[in-house]
Amino acid sequence: MIRIDKFLCDSLGLSRSEAKKAVSSGKVLINDVKVLRPEAKLSEDSDRVVFDGVPVVYERFVYYMLNKPAGVVSANTDSRDRTCIDLLKDEKKKDLSCVGRLDKDTTGLMIITNDGALVHALTAPSKDIFKDYLVSIPKPLTEEQIDSLENGVDINDKMPTKPAFVKIPDDTFASDRDFDRGGDTARIVLSISEGRFHQVKRMLIAVGSKVIDLKRMSIGGLKLDGSLKPGEYRRLTEGEVELLRSISRQS
Ligand code: URA
């Protein structure tokens, strides 16, 4: 059971005071009966709510996939820069968080949700969830550099990095049009299971290379939708949410 004002907040993104006002104005019906008390309770599964003549479907959690553009930060709020959450126009933004951090100049897959348990499960350091990064670098890596990246490198933290995988980008990655700021002569996909500060950049520096451009392509098998241009976003499908849930349970 849930209070009607909370139901309206969760489902429509109203503030608590807006929801209370909606109820006391007489515009809310539960099972065809007008309610005037914001504290009135209902079952979010079986009761029917109508607000201003429109049925309201209860939705506690929302999940988005954003193609993060460069120049936007992944903090939940920021007094100086635009955040990933600021890009979600006309969406209910209550309690939304980014799943993990990307640097301001890094682009690509960002998951945004108000499902705190899932955020925690996907970002806890104990979880070995692999993220794929498309990395442009000045020149191809040697076998030795690849071995070091894959076995773990010293990036001046307490521990070397965990084993990683270096892959040659397939055609979809190689022809990525948003990933073309020039200056690179080689691209790799680096797959890492940790999320340390500037980790990919520091790993490449540790093996004597450097990152020219960086884009996250996937998290635990959930791939960035290639039809999303930088700054565009969409809801995750039920299948994608289930995929994230199952990944977070496994690891
Ligand atoms: N590694 C980095 O160096 N930067 C990012 O934004 C993500 C991973």
XYZ file of C-alpha atoms and ligand atoms in Angstrom:
259
model
C 0.000 0.000 0.000
C 1.152 3.533 -0.750
C -0.123 7.049 -0.063
C -1.828 8.738 -3.013
C 0.523 11.756 -2.873
C 3.575 9.448 -3.002
C 1.951 7.499 -5.852
C 1.572 10.732 -7.852
C 5.136 11.854 -7.044
C 6.598 8.539 -8.197
C 4.457 8.210 -11.290
C 4.321 11.788 -12.549
C 7.483 13.314 -11.103
C 5.469 15.825 -9.058
C 6.943 17.332 -5.909
C 5.188 16.280 -2.703
C 3.507 19.706 -2.405
C 2.330 19.589 -6.041
C 0.922 16.117 -5.435
C -0.884 17.253 -2.282
C -2.361 20.204 -4.176
C -3.486 17.899 -7.010
C -5.343 15.740 -4.507
C -6.948 18.571 -2.538
C -8.097 20.232 -5.776
C -10.370 17.230 -6.328
C -8.764 16.137 -9.603
C -7.727 12.690 -8.419
C -9.935 9.604 -8.454
C -9.151 6.199 -6.963
C -11.389 3.501 -8.453
C -13.716 6.238 -9.777
C -14.105 7.873 -6.347
C -12.734 11.357 -5.725
C -10.068 11.507 -2.988
C -9.308 14.697 -1.119
C -6.841 13.461 1.515
C -3.176 13.174 0.367
C -2.599 10.499 2.993
C -5.300 8.190 1.549
C -3.771 4.787 0.794
C -4.136 2.535 -2.228
C -2.624 -0.564 -3.717
C -0.202 0.422 -6.476
C -0.877 -2.946 -8.165
C -4.652 -3.237 -8.149
C -6.234 0.207 -7.617
C -6.977 2.468 -10.580
C -5.893 6.106 -10.340
C -7.068 8.872 -12.656
C -5.649 12.415 -12.508
C -7.345 15.182 -14.436
C -9.209 12.598 -16.505
C -6.045 10.643 -17.454
C -5.238 7.175 -16.010
C -1.948 7.110 -14.111
C 0.208 3.989 -14.261
C 2.394 3.475 -11.245
C 6.072 3.625 -12.052
C 8.511 3.545 -9.232
C 11.761 3.269 -11.164
C 12.866 4.737 -14.456
C 15.909 3.681 -16.489
C 17.566 5.631 -19.298
C 20.473 5.058 -21.633
C 22.225 8.297 -22.643
C 24.911 8.758 -25.267
C 26.939 11.146 -23.137
C 28.447 13.964 -25.157
C 31.801 15.557 -24.304
C 31.652 18.604 -22.039
C 28.976 17.248 -19.721
C 29.752 15.931 -16.239
C 28.370 12.762 -14.716
C 27.848 14.142 -11.202
C 24.191 14.244 -10.179
C 24.339 18.005 -9.688
C 26.989 20.570 -10.505
C 26.995 24.326 -9.971
C 29.262 25.034 -12.971
C 28.811 22.423 -15.669
C 25.814 20.790 -17.298
C 25.237 17.280 -16.009
C 24.041 14.133 -17.750
C 20.803 14.457 -15.789
C 20.293 18.019 -17.072
C 20.117 16.502 -20.567
C 16.966 14.529 -19.744
C 14.471 17.108 -20.918
C 10.872 16.965 -19.682
C 11.581 13.804 -17.713
C 10.869 13.399 -14.041
C 14.261 13.911 -12.519
C 13.572 13.082 -8.929
C 16.330 11.039 -7.320
C 18.041 10.165 -10.598
C 21.681 9.064 -10.476
C 24.290 8.179 -13.036
C 25.558 4.607 -12.858
C 29.288 5.137 -12.430
C 31.310 8.124 -13.559
C 32.740 9.195 -16.901
C 35.226 12.048 -17.283
C 33.917 15.312 -18.714
C 35.646 14.630 -22.051
C 34.608 10.944 -22.226
C 31.579 10.111 -24.351
C 29.278 7.133 -24.697
C 27.073 4.881 -22.639
C 25.690 6.287 -19.410
C 22.871 4.591 -17.527
C 20.689 6.904 -15.445
C 18.091 5.656 -12.979
C 16.391 6.258 -9.648
C 16.776 2.564 -8.727
C 19.359 3.074 -5.983
C 19.761 -0.635 -5.303
C 20.700 -1.264 -8.924
C 23.126 1.684 -8.981
C 24.816 0.255 -5.918
C 24.858 -3.287 -7.266
C 26.410 -2.211 -10.556
C 29.049 0.098 -9.117
C 30.195 -1.664 -5.932
C 33.980 -2.194 -6.235
C 33.545 -5.863 -5.326
C 31.589 -6.450 -8.557
C 33.566 -7.526 -11.579
C 31.345 -6.045 -14.240
C 33.219 -5.486 -17.480
C 32.871 -2.198 -19.307
C 34.090 -1.834 -22.913
C 35.805 1.398 -23.904
C 36.638 2.388 -27.436
C 39.989 4.122 -27.159
C 41.814 6.066 -29.813
C 45.565 6.134 -29.373
C 48.475 7.655 -31.309
C 49.800 4.384 -32.735
C 49.119 0.666 -32.546
C 50.138 -1.087 -29.331
C 52.961 -3.645 -29.246
C 52.372 -7.205 -28.036
C 54.229 -6.244 -24.874
C 51.972 -3.264 -24.175
C 48.888 -5.418 -24.757
C 50.208 -8.109 -22.394
C 50.820 -5.506 -19.684
C 47.336 -4.041 -20.022
C 45.802 -7.509 -19.927
C 47.815 -8.754 -16.951
C 47.431 -5.596 -14.847
C 49.507 -2.442 -14.686
C 50.815 -0.227 -11.921
C 48.929 3.079 -12.067
C 50.287 4.376 -8.762
C 47.445 2.999 -6.679
C 47.830 0.491 -3.850
C 47.136 -2.390 -6.226
C 47.849 -2.942 -9.899
C 44.813 -2.978 -12.141
C 42.831 -6.204 -12.434
C 43.179 -8.296 -15.586
C 41.706 -6.568 -18.612
C 41.144 -7.445 -22.270
C 42.394 -5.633 -25.336
C 40.395 -6.210 -28.495
C 40.645 -4.890 -32.004
C 37.459 -2.943 -32.728
C 35.073 -4.664 -35.124
C 33.481 -2.773 -38.008
C 30.755 -1.147 -35.892
C 33.337 0.383 -33.601
C 35.816 1.191 -36.337
C 33.253 3.206 -38.291
C 31.815 5.057 -35.289
C 31.101 8.524 -36.679
C 30.822 10.311 -33.329
C 34.284 9.180 -32.481
C 36.276 11.164 -34.923
C 38.065 14.076 -33.431
C 41.198 13.382 -35.467
C 44.797 12.762 -34.467
C 44.494 9.053 -33.846
C 46.035 6.374 -35.958
C 44.859 3.361 -34.000
C 41.905 2.183 -31.990
C 41.475 -0.519 -29.420
C 38.630 -1.707 -27.263
C 39.789 -1.972 -23.675
C 37.547 -4.017 -21.421
C 37.984 -3.386 -17.690
C 36.068 -4.585 -14.663
C 37.028 -1.774 -12.278
C 36.071 1.886 -12.189
C 39.060 3.700 -10.778
C 39.556 7.421 -11.293
C 40.743 8.089 -14.908
C 41.501 4.384 -15.100
C 41.720 3.906 -18.864
C 43.804 7.054 -19.336
C 46.180 6.036 -16.553
C 46.475 2.481 -17.870
C 47.456 3.697 -21.325
C 49.982 6.141 -19.860
C 51.404 3.314 -17.715
C 52.269 1.354 -20.866
C 53.778 4.361 -22.649
C 50.786 5.288 -24.799
C 48.011 7.825 -24.280
C 44.312 8.304 -24.802
C 43.292 10.679 -27.564
C 39.607 9.946 -27.357
C 37.519 7.708 -25.130
C 34.009 6.367 -25.497
C 32.200 3.798 -23.345
C 30.461 1.278 -25.563
C 28.969 -1.206 -23.104
C 28.425 -2.109 -19.472
C 28.172 -5.794 -18.641
C 26.916 -6.716 -22.100
C 24.441 -3.830 -22.344
C 25.517 -1.992 -25.491
C 25.131 1.670 -26.334
C 22.302 1.990 -28.882
C 24.115 3.037 -32.053
C 21.157 5.121 -33.217
C 21.562 7.556 -30.310
C 23.504 10.661 -31.333
C 25.615 12.411 -28.676
C 23.252 13.958 -26.134
C 20.331 11.692 -27.117
C 18.771 9.209 -24.769
C 15.986 6.669 -24.508
C 14.296 4.500 -21.911
C 15.849 1.079 -21.389
C 13.651 -1.773 -22.578
C 12.375 -4.288 -20.023
C 14.860 -6.800 -21.421
C 17.744 -4.383 -20.908
C 16.708 -3.663 -17.319
C 16.484 -7.398 -16.692
C 19.947 -7.843 -18.219
C 21.397 -5.265 -15.805
C 19.612 -6.902 -12.871
C 20.947 -10.332 -13.783
C 24.494 -9.009 -14.212
C 24.341 -7.337 -10.821
C 23.122 -10.561 -9.202
C 25.785 -12.777 -10.810
C 28.908 -10.932 -9.884
N 38.590 5.717 -17.701
C 38.973 6.998 -17.871
O 40.151 7.310 -17.892
N 37.996 7.926 -18.007
C 36.697 7.636 -18.034
O 35.860 8.522 -18.199
C 36.305 6.300 -17.874
C 37.274 5.347 -17.706
